[in-house]
CSV table of C-alpha atoms in Angstrom, one decimal:
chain,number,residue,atom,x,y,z
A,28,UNK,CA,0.0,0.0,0.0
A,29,UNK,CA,2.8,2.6,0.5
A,30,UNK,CA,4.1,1.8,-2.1
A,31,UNK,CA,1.2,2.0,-4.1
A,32,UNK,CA,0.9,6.0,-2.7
A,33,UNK,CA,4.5,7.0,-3.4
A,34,UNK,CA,4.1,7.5,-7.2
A,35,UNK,CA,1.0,9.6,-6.6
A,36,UNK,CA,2.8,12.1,-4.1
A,37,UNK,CA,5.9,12.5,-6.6
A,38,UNK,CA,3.5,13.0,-9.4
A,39,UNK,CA,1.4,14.9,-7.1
A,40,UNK,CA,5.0,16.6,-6.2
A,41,UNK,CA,6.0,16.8,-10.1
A,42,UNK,CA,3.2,18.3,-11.2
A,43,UNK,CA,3.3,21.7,-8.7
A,44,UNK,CA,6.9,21.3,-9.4
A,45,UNK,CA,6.2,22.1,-13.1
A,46,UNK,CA,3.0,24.4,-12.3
A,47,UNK,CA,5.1,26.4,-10.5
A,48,UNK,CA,7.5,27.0,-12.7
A,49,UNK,CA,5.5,28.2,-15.3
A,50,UNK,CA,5.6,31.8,-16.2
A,51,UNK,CA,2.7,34.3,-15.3
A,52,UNK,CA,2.4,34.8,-19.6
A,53,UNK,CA,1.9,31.2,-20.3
A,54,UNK,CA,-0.6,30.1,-17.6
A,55,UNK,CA,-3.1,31.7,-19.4
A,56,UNK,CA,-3.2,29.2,-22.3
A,57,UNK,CA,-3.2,25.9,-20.6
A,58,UNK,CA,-3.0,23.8,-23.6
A,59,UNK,CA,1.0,24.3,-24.6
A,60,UNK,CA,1.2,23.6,-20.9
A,61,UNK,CA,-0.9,20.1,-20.8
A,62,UNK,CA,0.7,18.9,-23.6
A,63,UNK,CA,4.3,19.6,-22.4
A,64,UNK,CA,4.1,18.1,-19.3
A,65,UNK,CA,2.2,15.1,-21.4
A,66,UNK,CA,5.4,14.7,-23.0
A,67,UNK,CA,7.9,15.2,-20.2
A,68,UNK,CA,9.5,12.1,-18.7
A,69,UNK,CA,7.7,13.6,-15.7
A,70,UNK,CA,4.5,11.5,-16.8
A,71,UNK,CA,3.2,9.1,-14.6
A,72,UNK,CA,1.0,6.1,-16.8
A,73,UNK,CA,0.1,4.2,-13.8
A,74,UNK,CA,-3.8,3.6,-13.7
A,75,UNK,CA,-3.7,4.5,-10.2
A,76,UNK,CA,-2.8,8.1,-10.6
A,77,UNK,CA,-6.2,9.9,-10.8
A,78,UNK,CA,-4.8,12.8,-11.2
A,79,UNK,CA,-3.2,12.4,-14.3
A,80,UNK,CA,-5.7,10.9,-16.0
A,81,UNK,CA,-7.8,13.7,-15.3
A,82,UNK,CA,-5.4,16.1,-16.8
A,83,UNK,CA,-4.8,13.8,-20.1
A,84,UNK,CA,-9.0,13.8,-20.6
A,85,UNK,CA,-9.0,17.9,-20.0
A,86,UNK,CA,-5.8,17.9,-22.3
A,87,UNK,CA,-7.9,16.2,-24.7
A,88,UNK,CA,-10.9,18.1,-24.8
A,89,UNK,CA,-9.3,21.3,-24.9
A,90,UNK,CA,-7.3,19.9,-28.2
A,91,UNK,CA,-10.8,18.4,-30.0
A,92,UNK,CA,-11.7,22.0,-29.3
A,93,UNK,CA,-8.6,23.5,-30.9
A,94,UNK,CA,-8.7,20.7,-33.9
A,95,UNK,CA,-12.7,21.8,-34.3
A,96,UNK,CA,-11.6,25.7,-34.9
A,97,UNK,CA,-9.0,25.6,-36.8
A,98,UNK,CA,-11.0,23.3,-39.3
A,99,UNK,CA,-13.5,25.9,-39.1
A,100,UNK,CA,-11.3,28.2,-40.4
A,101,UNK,CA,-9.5,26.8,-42.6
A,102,UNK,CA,-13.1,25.5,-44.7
A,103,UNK,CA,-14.4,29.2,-44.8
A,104,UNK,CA,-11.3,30.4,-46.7
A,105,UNK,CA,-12.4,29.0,-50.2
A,106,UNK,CA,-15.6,30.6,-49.9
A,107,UNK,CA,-14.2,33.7,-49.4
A,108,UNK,CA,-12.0,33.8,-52.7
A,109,UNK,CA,-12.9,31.1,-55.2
A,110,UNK,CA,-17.1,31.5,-54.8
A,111,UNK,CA,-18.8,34.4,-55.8
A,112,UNK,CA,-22.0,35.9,-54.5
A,113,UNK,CA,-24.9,36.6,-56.6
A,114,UNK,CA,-24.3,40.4,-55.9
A,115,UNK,CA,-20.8,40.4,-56.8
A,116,UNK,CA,-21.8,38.2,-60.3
A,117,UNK,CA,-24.4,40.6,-61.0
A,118,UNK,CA,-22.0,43.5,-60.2
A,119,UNK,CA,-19.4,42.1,-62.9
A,120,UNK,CA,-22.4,41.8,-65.7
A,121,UNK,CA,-23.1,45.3,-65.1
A,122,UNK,CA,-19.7,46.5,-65.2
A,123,UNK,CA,-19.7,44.5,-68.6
A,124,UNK,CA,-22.5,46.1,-69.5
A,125,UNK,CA,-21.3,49.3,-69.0
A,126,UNK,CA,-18.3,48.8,-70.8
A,127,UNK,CA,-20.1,47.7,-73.5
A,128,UNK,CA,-22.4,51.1,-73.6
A,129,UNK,CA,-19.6,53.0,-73.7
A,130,UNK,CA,-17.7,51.5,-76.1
A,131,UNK,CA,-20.4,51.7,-78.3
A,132,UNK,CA,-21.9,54.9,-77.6
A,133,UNK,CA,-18.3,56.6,-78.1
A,134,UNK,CA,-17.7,54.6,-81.6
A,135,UNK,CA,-21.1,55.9,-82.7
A,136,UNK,CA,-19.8,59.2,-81.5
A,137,UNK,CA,-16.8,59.5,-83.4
A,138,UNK,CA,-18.2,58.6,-86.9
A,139,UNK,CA,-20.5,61.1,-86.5
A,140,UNK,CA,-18.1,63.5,-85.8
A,141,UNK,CA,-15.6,62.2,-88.0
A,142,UNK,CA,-17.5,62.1,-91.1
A,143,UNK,CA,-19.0,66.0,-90.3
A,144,UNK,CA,-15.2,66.7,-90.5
A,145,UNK,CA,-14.4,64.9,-93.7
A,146,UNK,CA,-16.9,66.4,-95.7
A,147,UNK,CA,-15.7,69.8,-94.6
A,148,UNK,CA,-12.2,69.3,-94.4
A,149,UNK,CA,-11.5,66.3,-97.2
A,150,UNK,CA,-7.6,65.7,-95.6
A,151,UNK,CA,-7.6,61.7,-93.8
A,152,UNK,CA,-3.9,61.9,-93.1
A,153,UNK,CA,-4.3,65.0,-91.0
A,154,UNK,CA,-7.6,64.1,-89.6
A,155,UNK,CA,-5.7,60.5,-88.7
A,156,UNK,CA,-2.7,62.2,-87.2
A,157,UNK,CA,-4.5,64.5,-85.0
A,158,UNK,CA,-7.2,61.8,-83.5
A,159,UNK,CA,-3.8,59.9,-82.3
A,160,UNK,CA,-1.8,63.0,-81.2
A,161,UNK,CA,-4.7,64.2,-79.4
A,162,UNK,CA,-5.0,60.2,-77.2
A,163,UNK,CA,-0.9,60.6,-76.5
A,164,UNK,CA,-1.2,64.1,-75.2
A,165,UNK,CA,-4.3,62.7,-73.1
A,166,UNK,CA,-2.5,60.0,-71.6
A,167,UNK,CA,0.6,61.6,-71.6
A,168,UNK,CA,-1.2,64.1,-68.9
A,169,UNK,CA,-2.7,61.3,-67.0
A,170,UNK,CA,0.7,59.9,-66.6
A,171,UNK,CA,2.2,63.5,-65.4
A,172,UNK,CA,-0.5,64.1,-63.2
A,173,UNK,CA,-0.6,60.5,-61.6
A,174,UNK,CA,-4.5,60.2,-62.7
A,175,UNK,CA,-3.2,57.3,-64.3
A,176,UNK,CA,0.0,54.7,-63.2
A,177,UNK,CA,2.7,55.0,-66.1
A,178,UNK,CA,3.3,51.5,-67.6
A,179,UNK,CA,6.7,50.0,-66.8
A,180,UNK,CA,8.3,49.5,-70.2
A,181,UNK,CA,11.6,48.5,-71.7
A,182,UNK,CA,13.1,48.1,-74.7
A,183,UNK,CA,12.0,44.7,-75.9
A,184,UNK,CA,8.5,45.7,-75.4
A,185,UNK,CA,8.7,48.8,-78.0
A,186,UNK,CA,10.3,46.3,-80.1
A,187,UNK,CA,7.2,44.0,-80.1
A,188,UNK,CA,4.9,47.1,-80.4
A,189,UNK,CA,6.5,48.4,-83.4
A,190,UNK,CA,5.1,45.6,-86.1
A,191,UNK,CA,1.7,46.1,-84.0
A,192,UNK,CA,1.9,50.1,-84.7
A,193,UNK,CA,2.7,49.1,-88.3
A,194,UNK,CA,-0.1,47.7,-88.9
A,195,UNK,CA,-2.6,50.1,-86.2
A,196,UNK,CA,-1.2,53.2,-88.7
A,197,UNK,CA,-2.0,51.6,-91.8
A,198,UNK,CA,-5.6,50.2,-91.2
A,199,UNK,CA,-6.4,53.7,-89.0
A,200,UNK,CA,-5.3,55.6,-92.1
A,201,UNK,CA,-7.2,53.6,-94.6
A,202,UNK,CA,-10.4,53.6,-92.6
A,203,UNK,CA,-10.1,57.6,-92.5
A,204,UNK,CA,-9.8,57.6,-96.3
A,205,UNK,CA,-12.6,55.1,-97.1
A,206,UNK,CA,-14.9,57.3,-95.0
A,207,UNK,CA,-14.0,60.6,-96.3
A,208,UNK,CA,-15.3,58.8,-100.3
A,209,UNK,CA,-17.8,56.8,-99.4
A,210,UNK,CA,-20.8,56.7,-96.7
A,211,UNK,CA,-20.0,55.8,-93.2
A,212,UNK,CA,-22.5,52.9,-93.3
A,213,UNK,CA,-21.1,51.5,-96.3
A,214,UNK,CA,-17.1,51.1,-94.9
A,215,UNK,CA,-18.4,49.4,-91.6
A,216,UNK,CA,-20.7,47.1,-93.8
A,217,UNK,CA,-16.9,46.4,-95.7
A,218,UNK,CA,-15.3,46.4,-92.3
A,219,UNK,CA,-17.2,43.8,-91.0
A,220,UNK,CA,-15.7,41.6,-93.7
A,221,UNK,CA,-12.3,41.3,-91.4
A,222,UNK,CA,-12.7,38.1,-90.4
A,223,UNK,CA,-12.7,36.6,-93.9
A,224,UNK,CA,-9.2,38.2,-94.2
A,225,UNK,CA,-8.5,36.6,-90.4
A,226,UNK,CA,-9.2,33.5,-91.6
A,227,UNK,CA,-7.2,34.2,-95.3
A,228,UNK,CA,-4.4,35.1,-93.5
A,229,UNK,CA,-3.9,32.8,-90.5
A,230,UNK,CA,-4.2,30.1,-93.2
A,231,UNK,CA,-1.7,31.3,-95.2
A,232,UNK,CA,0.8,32.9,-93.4
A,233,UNK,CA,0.5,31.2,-90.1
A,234,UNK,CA,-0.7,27.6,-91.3
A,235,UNK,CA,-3.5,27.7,-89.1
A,236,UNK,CA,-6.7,25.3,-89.9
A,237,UNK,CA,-10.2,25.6,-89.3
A,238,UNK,CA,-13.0,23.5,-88.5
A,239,UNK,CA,-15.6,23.1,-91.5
A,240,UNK,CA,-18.2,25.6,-90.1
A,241,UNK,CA,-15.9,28.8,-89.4
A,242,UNK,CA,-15.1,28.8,-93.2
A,243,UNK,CA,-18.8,27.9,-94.1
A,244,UNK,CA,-19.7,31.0,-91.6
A,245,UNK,CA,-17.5,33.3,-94.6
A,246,UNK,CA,-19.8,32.3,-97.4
A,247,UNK,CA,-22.6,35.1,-96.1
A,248,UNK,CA,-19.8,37.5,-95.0
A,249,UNK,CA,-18.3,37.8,-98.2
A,250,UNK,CA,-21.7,37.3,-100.4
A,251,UNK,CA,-23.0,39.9,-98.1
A,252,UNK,CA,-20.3,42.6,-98.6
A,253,UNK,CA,-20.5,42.0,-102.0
A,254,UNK,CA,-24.0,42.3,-102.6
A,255,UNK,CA,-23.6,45.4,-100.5
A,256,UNK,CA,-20.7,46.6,-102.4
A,257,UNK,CA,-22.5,46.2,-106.0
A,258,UNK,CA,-25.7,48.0,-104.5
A,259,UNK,CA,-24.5,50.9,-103.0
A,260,UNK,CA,-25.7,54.0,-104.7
A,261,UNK,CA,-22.6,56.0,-103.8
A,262,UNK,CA,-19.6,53.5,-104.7
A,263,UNK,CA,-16.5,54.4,-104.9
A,264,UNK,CA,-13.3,52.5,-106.1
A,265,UNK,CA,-10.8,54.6,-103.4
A,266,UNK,CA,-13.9,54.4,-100.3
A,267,UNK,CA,-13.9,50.8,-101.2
A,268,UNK,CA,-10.1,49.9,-101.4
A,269,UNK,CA,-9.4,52.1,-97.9
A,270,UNK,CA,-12.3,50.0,-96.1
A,271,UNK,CA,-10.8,46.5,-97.9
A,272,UNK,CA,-7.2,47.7,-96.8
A,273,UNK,CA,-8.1,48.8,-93.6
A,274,UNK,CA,-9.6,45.1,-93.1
A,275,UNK,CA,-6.4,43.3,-93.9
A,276,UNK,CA,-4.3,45.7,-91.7
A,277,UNK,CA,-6.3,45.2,-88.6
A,278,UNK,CA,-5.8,41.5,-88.7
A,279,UNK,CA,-1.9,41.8,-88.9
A,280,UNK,CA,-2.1,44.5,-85.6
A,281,UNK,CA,-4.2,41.3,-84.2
A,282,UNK,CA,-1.8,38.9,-85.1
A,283,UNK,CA,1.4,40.8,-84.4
A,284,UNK,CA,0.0,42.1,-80.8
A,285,UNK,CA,-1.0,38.2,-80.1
A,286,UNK,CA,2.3,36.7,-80.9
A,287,UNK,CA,4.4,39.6,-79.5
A,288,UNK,CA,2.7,40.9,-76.3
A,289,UNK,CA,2.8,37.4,-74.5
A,290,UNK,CA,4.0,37.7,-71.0
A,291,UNK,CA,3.7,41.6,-71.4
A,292,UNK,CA,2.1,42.7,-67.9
A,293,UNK,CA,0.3,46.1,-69.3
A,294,UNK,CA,-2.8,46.8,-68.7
A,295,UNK,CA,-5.3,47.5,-71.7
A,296,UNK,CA,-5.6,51.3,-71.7
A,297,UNK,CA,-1.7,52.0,-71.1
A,298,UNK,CA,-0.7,49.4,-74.4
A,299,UNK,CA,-3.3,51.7,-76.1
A,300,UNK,CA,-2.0,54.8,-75.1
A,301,UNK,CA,1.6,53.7,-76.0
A,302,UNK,CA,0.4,51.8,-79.1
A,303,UNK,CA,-0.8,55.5,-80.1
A,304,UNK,CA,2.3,57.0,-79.5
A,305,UNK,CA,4.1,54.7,-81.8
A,306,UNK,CA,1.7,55.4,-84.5
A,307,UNK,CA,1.7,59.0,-84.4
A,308,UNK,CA,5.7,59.2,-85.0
A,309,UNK,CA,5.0,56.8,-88.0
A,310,UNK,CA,2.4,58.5,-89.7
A,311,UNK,CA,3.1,62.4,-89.0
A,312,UNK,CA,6.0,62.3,-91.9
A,313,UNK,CA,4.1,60.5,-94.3
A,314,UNK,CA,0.8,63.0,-93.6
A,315,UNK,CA,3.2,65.8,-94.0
A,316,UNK,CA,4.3,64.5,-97.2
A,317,UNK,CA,1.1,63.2,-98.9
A,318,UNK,CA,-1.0,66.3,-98.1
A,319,UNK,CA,1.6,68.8,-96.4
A,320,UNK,CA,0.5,72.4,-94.4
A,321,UNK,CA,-0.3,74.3,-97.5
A,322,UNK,CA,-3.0,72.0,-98.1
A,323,UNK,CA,-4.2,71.6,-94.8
A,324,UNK,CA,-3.8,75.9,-94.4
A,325,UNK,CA,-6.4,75.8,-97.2
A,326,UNK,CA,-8.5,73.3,-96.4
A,327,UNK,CA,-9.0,74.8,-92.8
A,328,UNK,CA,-9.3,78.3,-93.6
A,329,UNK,CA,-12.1,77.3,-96.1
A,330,UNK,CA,-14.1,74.4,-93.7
A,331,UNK,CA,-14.5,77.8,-91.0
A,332,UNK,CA,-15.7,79.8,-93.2
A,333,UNK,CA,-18.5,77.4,-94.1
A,334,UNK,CA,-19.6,76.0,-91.1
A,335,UNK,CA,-17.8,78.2,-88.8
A,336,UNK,CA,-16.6,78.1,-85.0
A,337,UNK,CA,-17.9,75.0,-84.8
A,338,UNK,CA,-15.9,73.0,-87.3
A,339,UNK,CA,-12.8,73.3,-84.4
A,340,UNK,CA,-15.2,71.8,-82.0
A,341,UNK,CA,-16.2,69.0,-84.5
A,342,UNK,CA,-12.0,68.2,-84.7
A,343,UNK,CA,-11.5,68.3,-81.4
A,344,UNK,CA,-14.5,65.9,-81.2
A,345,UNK,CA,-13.4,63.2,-83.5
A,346,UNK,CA,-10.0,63.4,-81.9
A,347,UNK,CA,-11.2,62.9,-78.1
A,348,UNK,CA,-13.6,60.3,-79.1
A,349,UNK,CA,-11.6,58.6,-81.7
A,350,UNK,CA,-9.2,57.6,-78.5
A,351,UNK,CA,-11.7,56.9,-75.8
A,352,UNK,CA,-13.4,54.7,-77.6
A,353,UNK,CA,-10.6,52.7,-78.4
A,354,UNK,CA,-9.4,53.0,-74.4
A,355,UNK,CA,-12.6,51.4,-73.8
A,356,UNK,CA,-12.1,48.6,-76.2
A,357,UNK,CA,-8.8,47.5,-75.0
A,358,UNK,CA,-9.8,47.6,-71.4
A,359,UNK,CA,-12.9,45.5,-71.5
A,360,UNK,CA,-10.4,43.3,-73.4
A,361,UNK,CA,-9.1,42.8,-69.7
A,362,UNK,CA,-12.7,41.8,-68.5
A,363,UNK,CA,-14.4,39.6,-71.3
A,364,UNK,CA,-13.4,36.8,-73.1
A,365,UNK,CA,-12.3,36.8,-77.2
A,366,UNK,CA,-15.2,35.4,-77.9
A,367,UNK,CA,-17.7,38.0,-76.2
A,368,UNK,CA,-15.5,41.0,-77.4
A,369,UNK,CA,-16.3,39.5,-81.2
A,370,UNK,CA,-20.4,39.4,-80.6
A,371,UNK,CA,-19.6,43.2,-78.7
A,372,UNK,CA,-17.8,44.3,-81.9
A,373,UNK,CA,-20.4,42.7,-83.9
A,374,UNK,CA,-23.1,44.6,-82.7
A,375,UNK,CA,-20.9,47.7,-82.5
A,376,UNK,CA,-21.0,48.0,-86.3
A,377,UNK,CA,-24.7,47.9,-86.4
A,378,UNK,CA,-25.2,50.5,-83.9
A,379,UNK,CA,-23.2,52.6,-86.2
A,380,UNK,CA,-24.3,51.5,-89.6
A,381,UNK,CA,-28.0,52.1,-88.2
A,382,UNK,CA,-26.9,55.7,-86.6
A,383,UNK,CA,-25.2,56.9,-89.6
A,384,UNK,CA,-28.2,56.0,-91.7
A,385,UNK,CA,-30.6,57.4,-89.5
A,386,UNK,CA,-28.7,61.3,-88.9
A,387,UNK,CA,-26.6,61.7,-92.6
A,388,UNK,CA,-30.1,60.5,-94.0
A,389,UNK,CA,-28.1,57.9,-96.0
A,390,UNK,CA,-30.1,56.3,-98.9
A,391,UNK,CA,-30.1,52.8,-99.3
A,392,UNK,CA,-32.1,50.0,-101.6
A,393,UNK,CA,-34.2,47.0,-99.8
A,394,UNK,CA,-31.1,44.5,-101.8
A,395,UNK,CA,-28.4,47.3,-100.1
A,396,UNK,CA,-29.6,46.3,-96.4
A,397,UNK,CA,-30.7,42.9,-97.6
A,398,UNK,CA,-26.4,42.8,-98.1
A,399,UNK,CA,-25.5,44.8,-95.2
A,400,UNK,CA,-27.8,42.1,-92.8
A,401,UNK,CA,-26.1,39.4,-94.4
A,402,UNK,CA,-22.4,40.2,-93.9
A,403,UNK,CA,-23.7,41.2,-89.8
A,404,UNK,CA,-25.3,38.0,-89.6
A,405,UNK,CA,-22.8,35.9,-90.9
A,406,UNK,CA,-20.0,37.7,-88.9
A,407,UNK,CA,-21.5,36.9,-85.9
A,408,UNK,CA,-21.9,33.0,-87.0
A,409,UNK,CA,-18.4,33.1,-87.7
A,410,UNK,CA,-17.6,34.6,-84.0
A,411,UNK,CA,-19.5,31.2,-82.9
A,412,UNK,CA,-18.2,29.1,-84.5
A,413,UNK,CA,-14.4,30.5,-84.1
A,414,UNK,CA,-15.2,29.1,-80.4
């Protein structure tokens, strides 16, 4: 029986041996403690020490408890990040939507604008070179005034930007001629043609192939441009040619900005803004050249005495609208997928072709929209089945 006691009193002993030399800081989480002492050579197993077993049940409820919480926490973390509420899915749609607004209400915008300048002031390479100095001086304040954060470019990436400016100057330049000959509905009817040159190109030049239905989507782009073309009461060889050009350029800038921007971290609106800037030292000696200040001198001095103080504000206009509108386009590129920026663009032209029609009282033959619907519809099939 003594015997039986002694290991009792010394763990008795041990354990206000170790109680008391616990610090004041730690005696207010007991756990650490408990589980110490569990492990200390200190630790009686006999099954006559009531005391301990005592402590190792406490010990283990406290550490169910523990276990419990921190699984707790640990499950709510992936709802936090990788679930979305319904508000913030409904609050991405709409910021969609909004993009999508603008962007078309700004492209609708600037043909208006742009074609009230052209038939005043019949000069595309000046009109062209002032709608992309006017977007670099805008950004370029933004930058200065911290509105906006400067991208963080080296040399390689103005290397990869230069094909992509190529190609942004020459298509930019040829849309601004075709609508200074022809009718603005007619050169977006032609625009919307681009992805029949996509498709041409990738094919040829890249090696790309297709399934069976994106080349059967072509048939009504193509048949619809040209019934379009053939119709139009106001045809023009130059109009036409710029529209056709312009086309063929804008699928190089999208093939050149795909293969070269990869692993470029700039956001949308600042690879705009420096995609402008490119441009604009490309095509300011070649607008001096082909039309030159004597001409433009003219040209001015006659458009203000026409229409008067208004023709500056019709410039100044296209220019700001020309580059927000294309700001707009590149940053929803952050936000949407390819496929839903092709149905956006899609219904872009319509909004325009419809608007121009509607205030430049454009006329237009049944067979003429019969075209123009066609080359729209078929676009968009081709945007489906690119997917």
């Amino acid at each position: 029986m003594i015997s039986l006691i002694k290991p009792v009193s010394s763990s008795l002993t041990s354990i206000a041996a170790v109680r008391r030399t616990v610090s004041p800081k730690l005696r207010f989480s007991p756990l650490p403690i408990i589980r110490n002492f569990q492990n200390s050579p200190l630790r009686v197993s006999s099954p006559h020490n009531i005391s301990t077993i005592s402590l190792s049940a406490a010990e283990k409820q406290r550490r169910d408890g523990f276990r419990v919480g921190a699984y707790e926490a640990d499950r709510s973390k992936p709802i936090e990040i990788g679930v979305e509420a319904p508000g913030e899915q409904s609050g991405q749609k709409l910021k969609i939507g909004i993009y999508f607004a603008t962007w078309w209400a700004l492209n609708v915008v600037f043909n208006i604008y742009n074609k009230k300048v052209l038939n005043a002031f019949p000069y595309p390479w000046l009109t062209s070179t002032l709608s992309l100095a006017c977007g670099s001086l805008m950004m370029l304040v933004s930058w200065v005034t911290r509105v906006a954060e400067a991208p963080k470019t080296d040399l390689d990436f103005w290397k990869t930007l230069f094909p992509v400016a190529v190609a942004h100057t020459i298509g930019h330049v040829a849309a601004t001629v075709s609508m200074s000959k022809v009718a603005v509905s007619f050169t977006h009817i032609i625009k919307s043609g681009e992805p029949a040159f996509s498709v041409l190109v990738s094919r040829l030049f890249l090696g790309e192939t297709f399934p069976l239905p994106v080349y059967l989507s072509l048939l009504p782009i193509i048949g619809g441009c040209a019934l379009a073309a053939v119709t139009e009461l106001n045809f023009n060889m130059i109009g036409f040619m710029g529209a056709m050009i312009s086309n063929l350029a804008f699928v190089f800038r999208n093939i050149f900005s795909k293969k070269g921007m990869k692993g470029k971290s700039v956001s949308g609106m600042n690879y705009y803004a420096c995609l402008s800037m490119m441009s604009l030292l490309l095509v300011t000696p070649f607008a001096i050249a082909v039309e030159g200040p004597q001409m433009w001198a003219a040209g001015w001095q006659n458009a203000v005495s026409e229409i008067g103080p208004n023709f500056v504000w019709w410039v100044v206009a296209q220019s700001v609208f020309y580059h927000l509108y294309n700001q707009v386009s590149y940053m929803s590129l952050d936000q949407i997928t390819p496929l839903t920026f092709s149905v956006g663009n899609t219904m872009k032209r319509i909004s325009v072709i419809v608007a121009s029609i509607i205030i430049f009282h454009t006329p237009i033959r049944p067979v003429n929209g019969l075209g123009a619907a066609i080359a729209i519809l078929g676009t968009f099939i081709y945007s489906q089945a690119k997917q």
